[in-house]
Amino acid sequence: MDEKLFQNVANGYYIFQSMPDNVSDNWDRYICTNGVDCSEVESNYEPKPDEIVFFGSIHAGDFKVVLYKRGDVAPEKK
């Protein structure tokens, strides 16, 4: 899994789809992605293989999306 790619996908989702335009403080979300699609999940969500959960937050106008939890990496297909 390319963690940086997944983070970029989650970052775009957080900024453009999750966060309302008028928010500049105290907006926290857990975002699960498979590298293509994203969804908001609860903090206790257990990611499936090849999924990563990020924690997105905005405080005082500064936003960040950081790794929260990785799913088990699926075994290689033979």
CSV table of C-alpha atoms in Angstrom, one decimal:
chain,number,residue,atom,x,y,z
A,1,MET,CA,0.0,0.0,0.0
A,2,ASP,CA,1.3,3.4,-0.9
A,3,GLU,CA,0.5,5.3,2.3
A,4,LYS,CA,1.3,8.7,0.7
A,5,LEU,CA,-1.1,8.1,-2.2
A,6,PHE,CA,-3.8,7.0,0.3
A,7,GLN,CA,-3.2,10.1,2.4
A,8,ASN,CA,-3.6,12.3,-0.7
A,9,VAL,CA,-6.9,10.7,-1.5
A,10,ALA,CA,-8.1,11.1,2.1
A,11,ASN,CA,-6.9,14.7,2.2
A,12,GLY,CA,-8.9,15.6,-0.9
A,13,TYR,CA,-12.0,14.0,0.5
A,14,TYR,CA,-11.6,15.8,3.8
A,15,ILE,CA,-11.2,19.2,2.2
A,16,PHE,CA,-13.6,19.0,-0.7
A,17,GLN,CA,-16.3,16.6,0.3
A,18,SER,CA,-16.4,16.2,4.1
A,19,MET,CA,-15.8,19.7,5.5
A,20,PRO,CA,-18.4,22.4,5.0
A,21,ASP,CA,-17.2,25.6,3.3
A,22,ASN,CA,-17.8,27.8,6.4
A,23,VAL,CA,-15.8,25.7,8.9
A,24,SER,CA,-12.4,26.9,10.1
A,25,ASP,CA,-12.2,25.3,13.6
A,26,ASN,CA,-13.1,22.1,15.4
A,27,TRP,CA,-14.0,19.8,12.5
A,28,ASP,CA,-12.6,16.3,13.2
A,29,ARG,CA,-13.4,13.2,11.1
A,30,TYR,CA,-12.0,9.7,10.7
A,31,ILE,CA,-11.7,8.9,7.0
A,32,CYS,CA,-11.3,5.4,5.6
A,33,THR,CA,-9.9,4.9,2.1
A,34,ASN,CA,-8.8,2.1,-0.2
A,35,GLY,CA,-6.8,4.5,-2.3
A,36,VAL,CA,-9.7,5.3,-4.6
A,37,ASP,CA,-12.9,5.7,-2.5
A,38,CYS,CA,-13.4,7.3,0.9
A,39,SER,CA,-16.0,7.2,3.6
A,40,GLU,CA,-16.3,8.6,7.1
A,41,VAL,CA,-16.1,6.0,9.9
A,42,GLU,CA,-16.1,5.9,13.6
A,43,SER,CA,-12.8,5.8,15.6
A,44,ASN,CA,-13.4,2.1,16.5
A,45,TYR,CA,-13.7,1.1,12.8
A,46,GLU,CA,-11.3,-1.8,11.9
A,47,PRO,CA,-10.0,-1.3,8.4
A,48,LYS,CA,-10.2,-4.2,6.0
A,49,PRO,CA,-7.1,-5.4,4.2
A,50,ASP,CA,-5.8,-2.7,1.9
A,51,GLU,CA,-7.7,0.1,3.7
A,52,ILE,CA,-6.2,2.9,5.8
A,53,VAL,CA,-8.0,5.1,8.2
A,54,PHE,CA,-6.8,8.7,8.6
A,55,PHE,CA,-7.8,11.3,11.2
A,56,GLY,CA,-8.6,14.7,9.6
A,57,SER,CA,-8.9,17.8,11.7
A,58,ILE,CA,-9.0,21.5,11.4
A,59,HIS,CA,-8.2,23.8,14.3
A,60,ALA,CA,-7.6,27.6,14.1
A,61,GLY,CA,-7.8,27.4,10.3
A,62,ASP,CA,-5.0,24.8,10.0
A,63,PHE,CA,-6.0,21.4,8.7
A,64,LYS,CA,-4.2,18.1,8.8
A,65,VAL,CA,-4.8,14.5,7.8
A,66,VAL,CA,-2.7,12.0,9.6
A,67,LEU,CA,-2.5,8.2,9.7
A,68,TYR,CA,-4.7,6.7,12.4
A,69,LYS,CA,-5.0,3.0,11.6
A,70,ARG,CA,-3.9,0.5,8.9
A,71,GLY,CA,-5.8,-2.6,7.8
A,72,ASP,CA,-3.9,-5.9,7.5
A,73,VAL,CA,-2.1,-6.1,4.2
A,74,ALA,CA,-3.8,-8.7,2.0
A,75,PRO,CA,-1.5,-11.6,1.1
A,76,GLU,CA,-0.2,-11.6,-2.5
A,77,LYS,CA,-2.3,-13.7,-4.9
A,78,LYS,CA,-0.5,-16.7,-6.4
